[in-house]
PDB file of N, CA and C in Angstrom:
ATOM      1  N   MET A 276      34.007  32.474 -16.131  1.00 49.00           N
ATOM      2  CA  MET A 276      32.738  31.831 -15.880  1.00 49.00           C
ATOM      3  C   MET A 276      31.858  31.865 -17.124  1.00 49.00           C
ATOM      4  N   SER A 277      31.949  32.943 -17.903  1.00 60.00           N
ATOM      5  CA  SER A 277      31.102  33.025 -19.089  1.00 60.00           C
ATOM      6  C   SER A 277      31.489  31.967 -20.119  1.00 60.00           C
ATOM      7  N   SER A 278      32.772  31.592 -20.156  1.00 74.00           N
ATOM      8  CA  SER A 278      33.170  30.561 -21.106  1.00 74.00           C
ATOM      9  C   SER A 278      32.548  29.222 -20.716  1.00 74.00           C
ATOM     10  N   ASP A 279      32.445  28.957 -19.408  1.00 86.00           N
ATOM     11  CA  ASP A 279      31.785  27.747 -18.935  1.00 86.00           C
ATOM     12  C   ASP A 279      30.313  27.779 -19.329  1.00 86.00           C
ATOM     13  N   HIS A 280      29.691  28.930 -19.164  1.00 87.00           N
ATOM     14  CA  HIS A 280      28.283  29.068 -19.548  1.00 87.00           C
ATOM     15  C   HIS A 280      28.118  28.892 -21.058  1.00 87.00           C
ATOM     16  N   ASP A 281      29.058  29.402 -21.833  1.00 91.00           N
ATOM     17  CA  ASP A 281      28.981  29.252 -23.290  1.00 91.00           C
ATOM     18  C   ASP A 281      29.027  27.785 -23.703  1.00 91.00           C
ATOM     19  N   VAL A 282      29.861  27.014 -23.029  1.00 92.00           N
ATOM     20  CA  VAL A 282      29.967  25.580 -23.331  1.00 92.00           C
ATOM     21  C   VAL A 282      28.666  24.876 -22.970  1.00 92.00           C
ATOM     22  N   VAL A 283      28.141  25.177 -21.794  1.00 93.00           N
ATOM     23  CA  VAL A 283      26.893  24.559 -21.332  1.00 93.00           C
ATOM     24  C   VAL A 283      25.748  24.961 -22.254  1.00 93.00           C
ATOM     25  N   LYS A 284      25.688  26.228 -22.615  1.00 92.00           N
ATOM     26  CA  LYS A 284      24.621  26.716 -23.495  1.00 92.00           C
ATOM     27  C   LYS A 284      24.696  26.037 -24.860  1.00 92.00           C
ATOM     28  N   ALA A 285      25.900  25.904 -25.382  1.00 94.00           N
ATOM     29  CA  ALA A 285      26.062  25.245 -26.682  1.00 94.00           C
ATOM     30  C   ALA A 285      25.591  23.794 -26.614  1.00 94.00           C
ATOM     31  N   PHE A 286      25.910  23.122 -25.517  1.00 94.00           N
ATOM     32  CA  PHE A 286      25.487  21.733 -25.349  1.00 94.00           C
ATOM     33  C   PHE A 286      23.965  21.618 -25.350  1.00 94.00           C
ATOM     34  N   TYR A 287      23.301  22.422 -24.543  1.00 94.00           N
ATOM     35  CA  TYR A 287      21.840  22.341 -24.452  1.00 94.00           C
ATOM     36  C   TYR A 287      21.158  22.897 -25.702  1.00 94.00           C
ATOM     37  N   ASP A 288      21.776  23.861 -26.355  1.00 94.00           N
ATOM     38  CA  ASP A 288      21.215  24.359 -27.622  1.00 94.00           C
ATOM     39  C   ASP A 288      21.245  23.284 -28.696  1.00 94.00           C
ATOM     40  N   TYR A 289      22.247  22.419 -28.641  1.00 94.00           N
ATOM     41  CA  TYR A 289      22.332  21.333 -29.615  1.00 94.00           C
ATOM     42  C   TYR A 289      21.314  20.239 -29.311  1.00 94.00           C
ATOM     43  N   TRP A 290      21.202  19.849 -28.053  1.00 93.00           N
ATOM     44  CA  TRP A 290      20.383  18.691 -27.698  1.00 93.00           C
ATOM     45  C   TRP A 290      18.912  19.002 -27.451  1.00 93.00           C
ATOM     46  N   THR A 291      18.549  20.209 -27.081  1.00 93.00           N
ATOM     47  CA  THR A 291      17.149  20.526 -26.764  1.00 93.00           C
ATOM     48  C   THR A 291      16.225  20.328 -27.964  1.00 93.00           C
ATOM     49  N   PRO A 292      16.562  20.787 -29.153  1.00 94.00           N
ATOM     50  CA  PRO A 292      15.643  20.571 -30.280  1.00 94.00           C
ATOM     51  C   PRO A 292      15.901  19.245 -31.016  1.00 94.00           C
ATOM     52  N   PHE A 293      16.443  18.273 -30.316  1.00 93.00           N
ATOM     53  CA  PHE A 293      16.852  17.010 -30.923  1.00 93.00           C
ATOM     54  C   PHE A 293      15.722  16.330 -31.696  1.00 93.00           C
ATOM     55  N   SER A 294      16.065  15.814 -32.848  1.00 95.00           N
ATOM     56  CA  SER A 294      15.165  14.977 -33.636  1.00 95.00           C
ATOM     57  C   SER A 294      16.031  13.932 -34.340  1.00 95.00           C
ATOM     58  N   THR A 295      15.725  12.672 -34.109  1.00 95.00           N
ATOM     59  CA  THR A 295      16.545  11.596 -34.662  1.00 95.00           C
ATOM     60  C   THR A 295      16.409  11.491 -36.178  1.00 95.00           C
ATOM     61  N   LYS A 296      17.431  10.958 -36.791  1.00 95.00           N
ATOM     62  CA  LYS A 296      17.410  10.732 -38.230  1.00 95.00           C
ATOM     63  C   LYS A 296      17.192   9.253 -38.542  1.00 95.00           C
ATOM     64  N   ARG A 297      16.990   8.465 -37.519  1.00 95.00           N
ATOM     65  CA  ARG A 297      16.740   7.027 -37.708  1.00 95.00           C
ATOM     66  C   ARG A 297      15.456   6.820 -38.500  1.00 95.00           C
ATOM     67  N   SER A 298      15.432   5.739 -39.250  1.00 94.00           N
ATOM     68  CA  SER A 298      14.257   5.473 -40.090  1.00 94.00           C
ATOM     69  C   SER A 298      13.190   4.671 -39.359  1.00 94.00           C
ATOM     70  N   PHE A 299      13.569   3.909 -38.357  1.00 96.00           N
ATOM     71  CA  PHE A 299      12.665   3.045 -37.603  1.00 96.00           C
ATOM     72  C   PHE A 299      11.981   2.023 -38.520  1.00 96.00           C
ATOM     73  N   GLY A 300      12.701   1.553 -39.517  1.00 94.00           N
ATOM     74  CA  GLY A 300      12.178   0.556 -40.439  1.00 94.00           C
ATOM     75  C   GLY A 300      11.851  -0.766 -39.765  1.00 94.00           C
ATOM     76  N   TRP A 301      12.511  -1.060 -38.659  1.00 95.00           N
ATOM     77  CA  TRP A 301      12.243  -2.301 -37.940  1.00 95.00           C
ATOM     78  C   TRP A 301      10.880  -2.291 -37.239  1.00 95.00           C
ATOM     79  N   LYS A 302      10.238  -1.124 -37.189  1.00 95.00           N
ATOM     80  CA  LYS A 302       8.914  -1.018 -36.583  1.00 95.00           C
ATOM     81  C   LYS A 302       7.792  -1.314 -37.588  1.00 95.00           C
ATOM     82  N   ASP A 303       8.164  -1.571 -38.833  1.00 95.00           N
ATOM     83  CA  ASP A 303       7.144  -1.856 -39.854  1.00 95.00           C
ATOM     84  C   ASP A 303       6.299  -3.051 -39.439  1.00 95.00           C
ATOM     85  N   LYS A 304       5.023  -2.888 -39.640  1.00 95.00           N
ATOM     86  CA  LYS A 304       4.080  -3.935 -39.278  1.00 95.00           C
ATOM     87  C   LYS A 304       3.894  -4.941 -40.418  1.00 95.00           C
ATOM     88  N   TRP A 305       4.029  -4.478 -41.644  1.00 95.00           N
ATOM     89  CA  TRP A 305       3.757  -5.300 -42.821  1.00 95.00           C
ATOM     90  C   TRP A 305       4.977  -5.396 -43.731  1.00 95.00           C
ATOM     91  N   LYS A 306       5.087  -6.538 -44.418  1.00 95.00           N
ATOM     92  CA  LYS A 306       6.086  -6.701 -45.479  1.00 95.00           C
ATOM     93  C   LYS A 306       5.404  -6.345 -46.787  1.00 95.00           C
ATOM     94  N   LEU A 307       5.885  -5.318 -47.433  1.00 94.00           N
ATOM     95  CA  LEU A 307       5.230  -4.838 -48.653  1.00 94.00           C
ATOM     96  C   LEU A 307       5.300  -5.859 -49.793  1.00 94.00           C
ATOM     97  N   SER A 308       6.283  -6.711 -49.781  1.00 94.00           N
ATOM     98  CA  SER A 308       6.405  -7.704 -50.847  1.00 94.00           C
ATOM     99  C   SER A 308       5.299  -8.760 -50.790  1.00 94.00           C
ATOM    100  N   GLU A 309       4.606  -8.833 -49.659  1.00 94.00           N
ATOM    101  CA  GLU A 309       3.529  -9.813 -49.512  1.00 94.00           C
ATOM    102  C   GLU A 309       2.159  -9.270 -49.940  1.00 94.00           C
ATOM    103  N   ALA A 310       2.123  -8.026 -50.376  1.00 94.00           N
ATOM    104  CA  ALA A 310       0.845  -7.419 -50.767  1.00 94.00           C
ATOM    105  C   ALA A 310       0.347  -8.033 -52.077  1.00 94.00           C
ATOM    106  N   PRO A 311      -0.927  -8.392 -52.114  1.00 95.00           N
ATOM    107  CA  PRO A 311      -1.462  -9.008 -53.331  1.00 95.00           C
ATOM    108  C   PRO A 311      -1.691  -8.005 -54.460  1.00 95.00           C
ATOM    109  N   ASN A 312      -1.967  -6.733 -54.139  1.00 96.00           N
ATOM    110  CA  ASN A 312      -2.179  -5.744 -55.192  1.00 96.00           C
ATOM    111  C   ASN A 312      -1.731  -4.365 -54.717  1.00 96.00           C
ATOM    112  N   ARG A 313      -1.794  -3.416 -55.632  1.00 96.00           N
ATOM    113  CA  ARG A 313      -1.292  -2.074 -55.355  1.00 96.00           C
ATOM    114  C   ARG A 313      -2.082  -1.358 -54.268  1.00 96.00           C
ATOM    115  N   ARG A 314      -3.392  -1.494 -54.270  1.00 97.00           N
ATOM    116  CA  ARG A 314      -4.237  -0.813 -53.282  1.00 97.00           C
ATOM    117  C   ARG A 314      -3.896  -1.278 -51.864  1.00 97.00           C
ATOM    118  N   ILE A 315      -3.753  -2.554 -51.698  1.00 96.00           N
ATOM    119  CA  ILE A 315      -3.424  -3.092 -50.373  1.00 96.00           C
ATOM    120  C   ILE A 315      -1.996  -2.718 -49.985  1.00 96.00           C
ATOM    121  N   ARG A 316      -1.097  -2.732 -50.957  1.00 97.00           N
ATOM    122  CA  ARG A 316       0.290  -2.332 -50.676  1.00 97.00           C
ATOM    123  C   ARG A 316       0.348  -0.887 -50.177  1.00 97.00           C
ATOM    124  N   ARG A 317      -0.439  -0.004 -50.789  1.00 97.00           N
ATOM    125  CA  ARG A 317      -0.460   1.398 -50.349  1.00 97.00           C
ATOM    126  C   ARG A 317      -1.036   1.517 -48.938  1.00 97.00           C
ATOM    127  N   ALA A 318      -2.047   0.739 -48.631  1.00 97.00           N
ATOM    128  CA  ALA A 318      -2.611   0.754 -47.278  1.00 97.00           C
ATOM    129  C   ALA A 318      -1.569   0.246 -46.273  1.00 97.00           C
ATOM    130  N   MET A 319      -0.828  -0.774 -46.674  1.00 97.00           N
ATOM    131  CA  MET A 319       0.230  -1.304 -45.816  1.00 97.00           C
ATOM    132  C   MET A 319       1.330  -0.265 -45.613  1.00 97.00           C
ATOM    133  N   GLU A 320       1.701   0.426 -46.691  1.00 97.00           N
ATOM    134  CA  GLU A 320       2.716   1.477 -46.597  1.00 97.00           C
ATOM    135  C   GLU A 320       2.264   2.569 -45.638  1.00 97.00           C
ATOM    136  N   ALA A 321       1.004   2.960 -45.732  1.00 97.00           N
ATOM    137  CA  ALA A 321       0.484   4.010 -44.863  1.00 97.00           C
ATOM    138  C   ALA A 321       0.532   3.573 -43.397  1.00 97.00           C
ATOM    139  N   GLU A 322       0.170   2.341 -43.129  1.00 97.00           N
ATOM    140  CA  GLU A 322       0.205   1.849 -41.760  1.00 97.00           C
ATOM    141  C   GLU A 322       1.646   1.755 -41.251  1.00 97.00           C
ATOM    142  N   ASN A 323       2.543   1.329 -42.115  1.00 97.00           N
ATOM    143  CA  ASN A 323       3.964   1.279 -41.729  1.00 97.00           C
ATOM    144  C   ASN A 323       4.505   2.677 -41.432  1.00 97.00           C
ATOM    145  N   ARG A 324       4.153   3.651 -42.273  1.00 97.00           N
ATOM    146  CA  ARG A 324       4.579   5.040 -42.050  1.00 97.00           C
ATOM    147  C   ARG A 324       4.076   5.540 -40.701  1.00 97.00           C
ATOM    148  N   LYS A 325       2.830   5.219 -40.399  1.00 97.00           N
ATOM    149  CA  LYS A 325       2.231   5.636 -39.133  1.00 97.00           C
ATOM    150  C   LYS A 325       2.985   5.019 -37.948  1.00 97.00           C
ATOM    151  N   GLU A 326       3.301   3.749 -38.042  1.00 97.00           N
ATOM    152  CA  GLU A 326       4.039   3.067 -36.979  1.00 97.00           C
ATOM    153  C   GLU A 326       5.435   3.662 -36.797  1.00 97.00           C
ATOM    154  N   ARG A 327       6.106   3.932 -37.917  1.00 97.00           N
ATOM    155  CA  ARG A 327       7.450   4.520 -37.830  1.00 97.00           C
ATOM    156  C   ARG A 327       7.402   5.918 -37.227  1.00 97.00           C
ATOM    157  N   ALA A 328       6.407   6.712 -37.637  1.00 97.00           N
ATOM    158  CA  ALA A 328       6.284   8.078 -37.096  1.00 97.00           C
ATOM    159  C   ALA A 328       6.005   8.044 -35.598  1.00 97.00           C
ATOM    160  N   GLU A 329       5.176   7.117 -35.181  1.00 97.00           N
ATOM    161  CA  GLU A 329       4.866   6.991 -33.755  1.00 97.00           C
ATOM    162  C   GLU A 329       6.109   6.592 -32.961  1.00 97.00           C
ATOM    163  N   ALA A 330       6.881   5.644 -33.487  1.00 97.00           N
ATOM    164  CA  ALA A 330       8.106   5.203 -32.815  1.00 97.00           C
ATOM    165  C   ALA A 330       9.129   6.342 -32.753  1.00 97.00           C
ATOM    166  N   LYS A 331       9.232   7.097 -33.839  1.00 97.00           N
ATOM    167  CA  LYS A 331      10.174   8.217 -33.871  1.00 97.00           C
ATOM    168  C   LYS A 331       9.774   9.284 -32.859  1.00 97.00           C
ATOM    169  N   LYS A 332       8.493   9.577 -32.784  1.00 97.00           N
ATOM    170  CA  LYS A 332       7.999  10.575 -31.835  1.00 97.00           C
ATOM    171  C   LYS A 332       8.279  10.129 -30.397  1.00 97.00           C
ATOM    172  N   GLU A 333       8.058   8.868 -30.122  1.00 97.00           N
ATOM    173  CA  GLU A 333       8.307   8.329 -28.783  1.00 97.00           C
ATOM    174  C   GLU A 333       9.791   8.421 -28.432  1.00 97.00           C
ATOM    175  N   TYR A 334      10.646   8.040 -29.366  1.00 97.00           N
ATOM    176  CA  TYR A 334      12.093   8.084 -29.140  1.00 97.00           C
ATOM    177  C   TYR A 334      12.564   9.518 -28.894  1.00 97.00           C
ATOM    178  N   ASN A 335      12.100  10.450 -29.725  1.00 97.00           N
ATOM    179  CA  ASN A 335      12.479  11.853 -29.544  1.00 97.00           C
ATOM    180  C   ASN A 335      12.007  12.363 -28.188  1.00 97.00           C
ATOM    181  N   GLY A 336      10.832  11.945 -27.765  1.00 97.00           N
ATOM    182  CA  GLY A 336      10.315  12.353 -26.459  1.00 97.00           C
ATOM    183  C   GLY A 336      11.180  11.854 -25.320  1.00 97.00           C
ATOM    184  N   VAL A 337      11.651  10.615 -25.436  1.00 97.00           N
ATOM    185  CA  VAL A 337      12.524  10.052 -24.403  1.00 97.00           C
ATOM    186  C   VAL A 337      13.813  10.859 -24.312  1.00 97.00           C
ATOM    187  N   VAL A 338      14.402  11.167 -25.452  1.00 96.00           N
ATOM    188  CA  VAL A 338      15.655  11.931 -25.449  1.00 96.00           C
ATOM    189  C   VAL A 338      15.423  13.331 -24.879  1.00 96.00           C
ATOM    190  N   LYS A 339      14.325  13.969 -25.253  1.00 96.00           N
ATOM    191  CA  LYS A 339      14.053  15.325 -24.758  1.00 96.00           C
ATOM    192  C   LYS A 339      13.793  15.324 -23.252  1.00 96.00           C
ATOM    193  N   ARG A 340      13.088  14.313 -22.756  1.00 97.00           N
ATOM    194  CA  ARG A 340      12.869  14.228 -21.304  1.00 97.00           C
ATOM    195  C   ARG A 340      14.192  14.006 -20.573  1.00 97.00           C
ATOM    196  N   LEU A 341      15.082  13.212 -21.164  1.00 97.00           N
ATOM    197  CA  LEU A 341      16.403  12.995 -20.575  1.00 97.00           C
ATOM    198  C   LEU A 341      17.175  14.305 -20.504  1.00 97.00           C
ATOM    199  N   ILE A 342      17.153  15.066 -21.572  1.00 96.00           N
ATOM    200  CA  ILE A 342      17.859  16.356 -21.591  1.00 96.00           C
ATOM    201  C   ILE A 342      17.271  17.307 -20.546  1.00 96.00           C
ATOM    202  N   GLN A 343      15.952  17.338 -20.417  1.00 96.00           N
ATOM    203  CA  GLN A 343      15.326  18.188 -19.404  1.00 96.00           C
ATOM    204  C   GLN A 343      15.766  17.783 -18.006  1.00 96.00           C
ATOM    205  N   LEU A 344      15.827  16.470 -17.753  1.00 96.00           N
ATOM    206  CA  LEU A 344      16.251  15.974 -16.448  1.00 96.00           C
ATOM    207  C   LEU A 344      17.702  16.358 -16.166  1.00 96.00           C
ATOM    208  N   VAL A 345      18.564  16.174 -17.156  1.00 96.00           N
ATOM    209  CA  VAL A 345      19.978  16.508 -16.985  1.00 96.00           C
ATOM    210  C   VAL A 345      20.140  18.008 -16.753  1.00 96.00           C
ATOM    211  N   ARG A 346      19.415  18.813 -17.521  1.00 95.00           N
ATOM    212  CA  ARG A 346      19.522  20.264 -17.381  1.00 95.00           C
ATOM    213  C   ARG A 346      19.028  20.726 -16.013  1.00 95.00           C
ATOM    214  N   LYS A 347      17.956  20.122 -15.563  1.00 94.00           N
ATOM    215  CA  LYS A 347      17.378  20.479 -14.267  1.00 94.00           C
ATOM    216  C   LYS A 347      18.368  20.206 -13.133  1.00 94.00           C
ATOM    217  N   ARG A 348      19.165  19.162 -13.288  1.00 95.00           N
ATOM    218  CA  ARG A 348      20.097  18.760 -12.225  1.00 95.00           C
ATOM    219  C   ARG A 348      21.519  19.251 -12.453  1.00 95.00           C
ATOM    220  N   ASP A 349      21.752  19.979 -13.515  1.00 94.00           N
ATOM    221  CA  ASP A 349      23.094  20.467 -13.830  1.00 94.00           C
ATOM    222  C   ASP A 349      23.426  21.648 -12.912  1.00 94.00           C
ATOM    223  N   PRO A 350      24.452  21.516 -12.078  1.00 94.00           N
ATOM    224  CA  PRO A 350      24.783  22.612 -11.153  1.00 94.00           C
ATOM    225  C   PRO A 350      25.246  23.880 -11.867  1.00 94.00           C
ATOM    226  N   ARG A 351      25.824  23.732 -13.053  1.00 92.00           N
ATOM    227  CA  ARG A 351      26.273  24.912 -13.800  1.00 92.00           C
ATOM    228  C   ARG A 351      25.088  25.742 -14.262  1.00 92.00           C
ATOM    229  N   VAL A 352      24.010  25.084 -14.661  1.00 93.00           N
ATOM    230  CA  VAL A 352      22.804  25.794 -15.090  1.00 93.00           C
ATOM    231  C   VAL A 352      22.171  26.498 -13.894  1.00 93.00           C
ATOM    232  N   ALA A 353      22.098  25.802 -12.764  1.00 92.00           N
ATOM    233  CA  ALA A 353      21.516  26.395 -11.555  1.00 92.00           C
ATOM    234  C   ALA A 353      22.321  27.622 -11.114  1.00 92.00           C
ATOM    235  N   MET A 354      23.639  27.519 -11.186  1.00 92.00           N
ATOM    236  CA  MET A 354      24.495  28.632 -10.795  1.00 92.00           C
ATOM    237  C   MET A 354      24.289  29.820 -11.737  1.00 92.00           C
ATOM    238  N   TYR A 355      24.190  29.546 -13.024  1.00 92.00           N
ATOM    239  CA  TYR A 355      23.980  30.623 -13.983  1.00 92.00           C
ATOM    240  C   TYR A 355      22.622  31.293 -13.756  1.00 92.00           C
ATOM    241  N   GLN A 356      21.590  30.507 -13.522  1.00 92.00           N
ATOM    242  CA  GLN A 356      20.263  31.072 -13.274  1.00 92.00           C
ATOM    243  C   GLN A 356      20.259  31.928 -12.011  1.00 92.00           C
ATOM    244  N   LYS A 357      21.007  31.502 -10.997  1.00 94.00           N
ATOM    245  CA  LYS A 357      21.121  32.280  -9.761  1.00 94.00           C
ATOM    246  C   LYS A 357      21.810  33.617 -10.035  1.00 94.00           C
ATOM    247  N   GLU A 358      22.879  33.589 -10.830  1.00 93.00           N
ATOM    248  CA  GLU A 358      23.587  34.824 -11.178  1.00 93.00           C
ATOM    249  C   GLU A 358      22.677  35.773 -11.950  1.00 93.00           C
ATOM    250  N   VAL A 359      21.921  35.236 -12.882  1.00 93.00           N
ATOM    251  CA  VAL A 359      21.007  36.071 -13.675  1.00 93.00           C
ATOM    252  C   VAL A 359      19.956  36.702 -12.765  1.00 93.00           C
ATOM    253  N   LYS A 360      19.427  35.920 -11.844  1.00 95.00           N
ATOM    254  CA  LYS A 360      18.419  36.430 -10.914  1.00 95.00           C
ATOM    255  C   LYS A 360      19.003  37.543 -10.031  1.00 95.00           C
ATOM    256  N   GLU A 361      20.224  37.337  -9.544  1.00 96.00           N
ATOM    257  CA  GLU A 361      20.873  38.356  -8.715  1.00 96.00           C
ATOM    258  C   GLU A 361      21.122  39.634  -9.511  1.00 96.00           C
ATOM    259  N   ARG A 362      21.552  39.490 -10.778  1.00 95.00           N
ATOM    260  CA  ARG A 362      21.763  40.672 -11.623  1.00 95.00           C
ATOM    261  C   ARG A 362      20.458  41.427 -11.847  1.00 95.00           C
ATOM    262  N   ARG A 363      19.382  40.666 -12.096  1.00 96.00           N
ATOM    263  CA  ARG A 363      18.080  41.295 -12.342  1.00 96.00           C
ATOM    264  C   ARG A 363      17.604  42.045 -11.096  1.00 96.00           C
ATOM    265  N   ILE A 364      17.782  41.445  -9.937  1.00 96.00           N
ATOM    266  CA  ILE A 364      17.391  42.106  -8.687  1.00 96.00           C
ATOM    267  C   ILE A 364      18.221  43.359  -8.480  1.00 96.00           C
ATOM    268  N   ALA A 365      19.516  43.291  -8.748  1.00 96.00           N
ATOM    269  CA  ALA A 365      20.390  44.460  -8.597  1.00 96.00           C
ATOM    270  C   ALA A 365      19.973  45.570  -9.562  1.00 96.00           C
ATOM    271  N   GLN A 366      19.614  45.205 -10.795  1.00 96.00           N
ATOM    272  CA  GLN A 366      19.161  46.208 -11.755  1.00 96.00           C
ATOM    273  C   GLN A 366      17.856  46.848 -11.308  1.00 96.00           C
ATOM    274  N   GLU A 367      16.939  46.040 -10.792  1.00 95.00           N
ATOM    275  CA  GLU A 367      15.663  46.581 -10.320  1.00 95.00           C
ATOM    276  C   GLU A 367      15.878  47.521  -9.145  1.00 95.00           C
ATOM    277  N   GLU A 368      16.779  47.150  -8.237  1.00 95.00           N
ATOM    278  CA  GLU A 368      17.082  48.015  -7.097  1.00 95.00           C
ATOM    279  C   GLU A 368      17.715  49.325  -7.566  1.00 95.00           C
ATOM    280  N   ALA A 369      18.621  49.248  -8.534  1.00 95.00           N
ATOM    281  CA  ALA A 369      19.248  50.457  -9.062  1.00 95.00           C
ATOM    282  C   ALA A 369      18.209  51.340  -9.745  1.00 95.00           C
ATOM    283  N   GLU A 370      17.286  50.723 -10.486  1.00 95.00           N
ATOM    284  CA  GLU A 370      16.222  51.487 -11.157  1.00 95.00           C
ATOM    285  C   GLU A 370      15.313  52.155 -10.128  1.00 95.00           C
ATOM    286  N   ASN A 371      14.964  51.418  -9.082  1.00 94.00           N
ATOM    287  CA  ASN A 371      14.123  51.995  -8.030  1.00 94.00           C
ATOM    288  C   ASN A 371      14.832  53.146  -7.331  1.00 94.00           C
ATOM    289  N   GLU A 372      16.128  53.000  -7.103  1.00 93.00           N
ATOM    290  CA  GLU A 372      16.917  54.063  -6.467  1.00 93.00           C
ATOM    291  C   GLU A 372      16.977  55.295  -7.374  1.00 93.00           C
ATOM    292  N   ARG A 373      17.144  55.072  -8.665  1.00 93.00           N
ATOM    293  CA  ARG A 373      17.180  56.189  -9.606  1.00 93.00           C
ATOM    294  C   ARG A 373      15.839  56.915  -9.626  1.00 93.00           C
ATOM    295  N   LYS A 374      14.754  56.164  -9.641  1.00 92.00           N
ATOM    296  CA  LYS A 374      13.427  56.783  -9.633  1.00 92.00           C
ATOM    297  C   LYS A 374      13.201  57.582  -8.351  1.00 92.00           C
ATOM    298  N   LYS A 375      13.671  57.034  -7.251  1.00 91.00           N
ATOM    299  CA  LYS A 375      13.522  57.725  -5.968  1.00 91.00           C
ATOM    300  C   LYS A 375      14.299  59.046  -5.973  1.00 91.00           C
ATOM    301  N   GLN A 376      15.502  59.036  -6.543  1.00 90.00           N
ATOM    302  CA  GLN A 376      16.301  60.257  -6.617  1.00 90.00           C
ATOM    303  C   GLN A 376      15.621  61.298  -7.502  1.00 90.00           C
ATOM    304  N   VAL A 377      15.036  60.859  -8.604  1.00 89.00           N
ATOM    305  CA  VAL A 377      14.337  61.778  -9.496  1.00 89.00           C
ATOM    306  C   VAL A 377      13.144  62.394  -8.768  1.00 89.00           C
ATOM    307  N   GLU A 378      12.403  61.590  -8.019  1.00 88.00           N
ATOM    308  CA  GLU A 378      11.247  62.095  -7.269  1.00 88.00           C
ATOM    309  C   GLU A 378      11.695  63.069  -6.189  1.00 88.00           C
ATOM    310  N   ASP A 379      12.819  62.770  -5.528  1.00 85.00           N
ATOM    311  CA  ASP A 379      13.336  63.658  -4.491  1.00 85.00           C
ATOM    312  C   ASP A 379      13.736  65.007  -5.084  1.00 85.00           C
ATOM    313  N   ARG A 380      14.358  64.989  -6.258  1.00 85.00           N
ATOM    314  CA  ARG A 380      14.732  66.244  -6.918  1.00 85.00           C
ATOM    315  C   ARG A 380      13.494  67.064  -7.266  1.00 85.00           C
ATOM    316  N   LYS A 381      12.478  66.380  -7.762  1.00 82.00           N
ATOM    317  CA  LYS A 381      11.250  67.075  -8.133  1.00 82.00           C
ATOM    318  C   LYS A 381      10.587  67.708  -6.907  1.00 82.00           C
ATOM    319  N   THR A 382      10.576  66.986  -5.797  1.00 83.00           N
ATOM    320  CA  THR A 382       9.946  67.546  -4.598  1.00 83.00           C
ATOM    321  C   THR A 382      10.779  68.712  -4.053  1.00 83.00           C
ATOM    322  N   LYS A 383      12.091  68.651  -4.165  1.00 79.00           N
ATOM    323  CA  LYS A 383      12.939  69.756  -3.725  1.00 79.00           C
ATOM    324  C   LYS A 383      12.726  70.980  -4.603  1.00 79.00           C
ATOM    325  N   GLU A 384      12.545  70.753  -5.906  1.00 78.00           N
ATOM    326  CA  GLU A 384      12.336  71.871  -6.832  1.00 78.00           C
ATOM    327  C   GLU A 384      10.963  72.500  -6.613  1.00 78.00           C
ATOM    328  N   ASP A 385       9.994  71.700  -6.242  1.00 72.00           N
ATOM    329  CA  ASP A 385       8.657  72.202  -6.019  1.00 72.00           C
ATOM    330  C   ASP A 385       8.562  73.038  -4.741  1.00 72.00           C
ATOM    331  N   VAL A 386       9.425  72.776  -3.758  1.00 64.00           N
ATOM    332  CA  VAL A 386       9.366  73.475  -2.483  1.00 64.00           C
ATOM    333  C   VAL A 386       9.994  74.792  -2.554  1.00 64.00           C
TER     334      VAL A 386
END
């Protein structure tokens, strides 16, 4: 079962911090070759950069929301989370039992 979890974990570890390498050049608003002078060309470049960054951010958000949806509905993830929760509860119960035994010993020694 741990090998299945390792595969699932590797998959989500790869896709969760996803960031595209696409340039989004097709989102450019202006053609730089049409700029009459350098000052206007730089303003056009800045606006194009802003448009590309916005498109990239939107695309990355879509992919990340998709990964969250897939992870939320993945039965292997749900099963693993259930196992972890059961282990944690068992550990807490064992710790409580150990503390109770220590308290019982102390009360027996005090009597």
